[in-house]
Amino acid sequence: QGLSLEAGEWRGPFSANQAVFAGTTRLENSYFFATASFIGARFDGPSASLARSRFEEGAFFEEARFAGPADFADVYFEALSSFKRTAWQTSASFAGARFKDRSFFWAAAFSGPASFDEARFGSETSFNQARFASPATFRRGTFVHPAHFDQVEFAAGADFTGCHFKRLADFSDSQAAAPLELG
């Protein structure tokens, strides 16, 4: 079934490792004071939304699977956030998200459109070996520390128009089958 924990406050560790969410998942405007872990979780429902939620400690979505649109718009990650080997089968939005600490999207697979428009990466971020099958947008994003896009596949191109890279932007060994717009 679906899960609705909107506007919740979770003071202790939150674990949904290996969980299967068959319906719509709604965690908008939630506040996670301790580590939140969704490692290996499957969001099989029509959509999953964590928009405007805040994660004070680590947020782990490693190897999670999203069957429907995933909305992480305006989410605030105070500590480490990890999306290693996570797969999005349709769209994923991180528009306006704030990543204060390190963020990892290693070997993540984006099958549908992915938006990181106006996201702010306050620490080192890495998309190494990520695959974008549909257009990816990072318009007006800010990368305060090194941004790693090593061995990334942009099958439908990517748009970085208006981005501010304050340190290294590394696109070593990456491929784009359509325009890669750096503005």
PDB file of N, CA and C in Angstrom, residues 74-77 81 94-103 105 116-125 138-145 163-164 166:
ATOM      1  N   ASP A  74      13.652  20.909  -3.391  1.00  0.00           N
ATOM      2  CA  ASP A  74      13.847  21.752  -2.204  1.00  0.00           C
ATOM      3  C   ASP A  74      14.157  20.960  -0.937  1.00  0.00           C
ATOM      4  N   VAL A  75      14.696  19.760  -1.077  1.00  0.00           N
ATOM      5  CA  VAL A  75      15.118  18.973   0.089  1.00  0.00           C
ATOM      6  C   VAL A  75      16.436  19.545   0.601  1.00  0.00           C
ATOM      7  N   TYR A  76      16.628  19.505   1.917  1.00  0.00           N
ATOM      8  CA  TYR A  76      17.849  20.004   2.527  1.00  0.00           C
ATOM      9  C   TYR A  76      18.581  18.839   3.185  1.00  0.00           C
ATOM     10  N   PHE A  77      19.810  18.586   2.710  1.00  0.00           N
ATOM     11  CA  PHE A  77      20.654  17.533   3.269  1.00  0.00           C
ATOM     12  C   PHE A  77      21.776  18.207   4.047  1.00  0.00           C
ATOM     13  N   SER A  81      24.851  12.689   1.980  1.00  0.00           N
ATOM     14  CA  SER A  81      23.720  12.052   1.291  1.00  0.00           C
ATOM     15  C   SER A  81      24.292  11.109   0.243  1.00  0.00           C
ATOM     16  N   PHE A  94      15.493  17.017  -8.283  1.00  0.00           N
ATOM     17  CA  PHE A  94      16.228  17.536  -7.138  1.00  0.00           C
ATOM     18  C   PHE A  94      16.317  19.055  -7.276  1.00  0.00           C
ATOM     19  N   ALA A  95      15.377  19.644  -7.999  1.00  0.00           N
ATOM     20  CA  ALA A  95      15.382  21.085  -8.238  1.00  0.00           C
ATOM     21  C   ALA A  95      15.341  21.843  -6.914  1.00  0.00           C
ATOM     22  N   GLY A  96      16.267  22.769  -6.748  1.00  0.00           N
ATOM     23  CA  GLY A  96      16.310  23.572  -5.537  1.00  0.00           C
ATOM     24  C   GLY A  96      16.846  22.860  -4.312  1.00  0.00           C
ATOM     25  N   ALA A  97      17.296  21.622  -4.447  1.00  0.00           N
ATOM     26  CA  ALA A  97      17.819  20.868  -3.300  1.00  0.00           C
ATOM     27  C   ALA A  97      19.112  21.503  -2.798  1.00  0.00           C
ATOM     28  N   ARG A  98      19.373  21.326  -1.514  1.00  0.00           N
ATOM     29  CA  ARG A  98      20.595  21.832  -0.891  1.00  0.00           C
ATOM     30  C   ARG A  98      21.355  20.657  -0.300  1.00  0.00           C
ATOM     31  N   PHE A  99      22.586  20.483  -0.782  1.00  0.00           N
ATOM     32  CA  PHE A  99      23.467  19.424  -0.295  1.00  0.00           C
ATOM     33  C   PHE A  99      24.608  20.116   0.449  1.00  0.00           C
ATOM     34  N   LYS A 100      24.498  20.255   1.765  1.00  0.00           N
ATOM     35  CA  LYS A 100      25.503  20.992   2.524  1.00  0.00           C
ATOM     36  C   LYS A 100      26.801  20.202   2.648  1.00  0.00           C
ATOM     37  N   ASP A 101      26.699  18.908   2.843  1.00  0.00           N
ATOM     38  CA  ASP A 101      27.870  18.050   2.998  1.00  0.00           C
ATOM     39  C   ASP A 101      28.069  17.262   1.699  1.00  0.00           C
ATOM     40  N   ARG A 102      28.948  16.308   1.720  1.00  0.00           N
ATOM     41  CA  ARG A 102      29.237  15.511   0.521  1.00  0.00           C
ATOM     42  C   ARG A 102      27.985  14.777   0.029  1.00  0.00           C
ATOM     43  N   SER A 103      27.923  14.618  -1.292  1.00  0.00           N
ATOM     44  CA  SER A 103      26.812  13.885  -1.907  1.00  0.00           C
ATOM     45  C   SER A 103      27.372  12.958  -2.975  1.00  0.00           C
ATOM     46  N   PHE A 105      26.375  10.174  -6.060  1.00  0.00           N
ATOM     47  CA  PHE A 105      25.446   9.574  -7.014  1.00  0.00           C
ATOM     48  C   PHE A 105      26.215   8.573  -7.887  1.00  0.00           C
ATOM     49  N   PHE A 116      18.292  18.907 -11.676  1.00  0.00           N
ATOM     50  CA  PHE A 116      19.031  19.414 -10.524  1.00  0.00           C
ATOM     51  C   PHE A 116      19.095  20.942 -10.634  1.00  0.00           C
ATOM     52  N   ASP A 117      18.124  21.526 -11.312  1.00  0.00           N
ATOM     53  CA  ASP A 117      18.086  22.972 -11.521  1.00  0.00           C
ATOM     54  C   ASP A 117      18.098  23.705 -10.186  1.00  0.00           C
ATOM     55  N   GLU A 118      18.969  24.701 -10.104  1.00  0.00           N
ATOM     56  CA  GLU A 118      19.093  25.557  -8.924  1.00  0.00           C
ATOM     57  C   GLU A 118      19.484  24.807  -7.652  1.00  0.00           C
ATOM     58  N   ALA A 119      20.018  23.607  -7.788  1.00  0.00           N
ATOM     59  CA  ALA A 119      20.525  22.877  -6.621  1.00  0.00           C
ATOM     60  C   ALA A 119      21.837  23.509  -6.182  1.00  0.00           C
ATOM     61  N   ARG A 120      22.129  23.384  -4.909  1.00  0.00           N
ATOM     62  CA  ARG A 120      23.389  23.918  -4.381  1.00  0.00           C
ATOM     63  C   ARG A 120      24.141  22.775  -3.704  1.00  0.00           C
ATOM     64  N   PHE A 121      25.357  22.551  -4.192  1.00  0.00           N
ATOM     65  CA  PHE A 121      26.225  21.510  -3.646  1.00  0.00           C
ATOM     66  C   PHE A 121      27.298  22.222  -2.824  1.00  0.00           C
ATOM     67  N   GLY A 122      27.157  22.230  -1.498  1.00  0.00           N
ATOM     68  CA  GLY A 122      28.046  22.965  -0.619  1.00  0.00           C
ATOM     69  C   GLY A 122      29.342  22.260  -0.300  1.00  0.00           C
ATOM     70  N   SER A 123      29.452  21.010  -0.676  1.00  0.00           N
ATOM     71  CA  SER A 123      30.668  20.240  -0.458  1.00  0.00           C
ATOM     72  C   SER A 123      30.918  19.411  -1.713  1.00  0.00           C
ATOM     73  N   GLU A 124      31.892  18.566  -1.653  1.00  0.00           N
ATOM     74  CA  GLU A 124      32.241  17.751  -2.808  1.00  0.00           C
ATOM     75  C   GLU A 124      31.058  16.876  -3.227  1.00  0.00           C
ATOM     76  N   THR A 125      30.848  16.790  -4.540  1.00  0.00           N
ATOM     77  CA  THR A 125      29.799  15.927  -5.062  1.00  0.00           C
ATOM     78  C   THR A 125      30.375  15.042  -6.148  1.00  0.00           C
ATOM     79  N   PHE A 138      20.967  20.881 -14.980  1.00  0.00           N
ATOM     80  CA  PHE A 138      21.620  21.393 -13.771  1.00  0.00           C
ATOM     81  C   PHE A 138      21.622  22.927 -13.835  1.00  0.00           C
ATOM     82  N   ARG A 139      20.681  23.508 -14.536  1.00  0.00           N
ATOM     83  CA  ARG A 139      20.665  24.951 -14.777  1.00  0.00           C
ATOM     84  C   ARG A 139      20.708  25.755 -13.475  1.00  0.00           C
ATOM     85  N   ARG A 140      21.557  26.780 -13.491  1.00  0.00           N
ATOM     86  CA  ARG A 140      21.710  27.712 -12.374  1.00  0.00           C
ATOM     87  C   ARG A 140      22.110  27.020 -11.065  1.00  0.00           C
ATOM     88  N   GLY A 141      22.752  25.875 -11.168  1.00  0.00           N
ATOM     89  CA  GLY A 141      23.235  25.177  -9.976  1.00  0.00           C
ATOM     90  C   GLY A 141      24.534  25.788  -9.483  1.00  0.00           C
ATOM     91  N   THR A 142      24.856  25.524  -8.234  1.00  0.00           N
ATOM     92  CA  THR A 142      26.093  26.021  -7.644  1.00  0.00           C
ATOM     93  C   THR A 142      26.873  24.845  -7.082  1.00  0.00           C
ATOM     94  N   PHE A 143      28.142  24.775  -7.473  1.00  0.00           N
ATOM     95  CA  PHE A 143      29.045  23.729  -6.996  1.00  0.00           C
ATOM     96  C   PHE A 143      30.185  24.433  -6.262  1.00  0.00           C
ATOM     97  N   VAL A 144      30.155  24.417  -4.928  1.00  0.00           N
ATOM     98  CA  VAL A 144      31.121  25.143  -4.118  1.00  0.00           C
ATOM     99  C   VAL A 144      32.462  24.424  -4.083  1.00  0.00           C
ATOM    100  N   HIS A 145      32.467  23.113  -4.035  1.00  0.00           N
ATOM    101  CA  HIS A 145      33.685  22.304  -3.993  1.00  0.00           C
ATOM    102  C   HIS A 145      33.754  21.460  -5.258  1.00  0.00           C
ATOM    103  N   CYS A 163      25.371  27.614 -14.476  1.00  0.00           N
ATOM    104  CA  CYS A 163      25.994  26.995 -13.298  1.00  0.00           C
ATOM    105  C   CYS A 163      27.221  27.782 -12.856  1.00  0.00           C
ATOM    106  N   HIS A 164      27.497  27.708 -11.583  1.00  0.00           N
ATOM    107  CA  HIS A 164      28.679  28.328 -11.016  1.00  0.00           C
ATOM    108  C   HIS A 164      29.526  27.220 -10.405  1.00  0.00           C
ATOM    109  N   LYS A 166      32.786  26.734  -8.513  1.00  0.00           N
ATOM    110  CA  LYS A 166      33.795  27.488  -7.779  1.00  0.00           C
ATOM    111  C   LYS A 166      35.123  26.741  -7.695  1.00  0.00           C
TER     112      LYS A 166
END
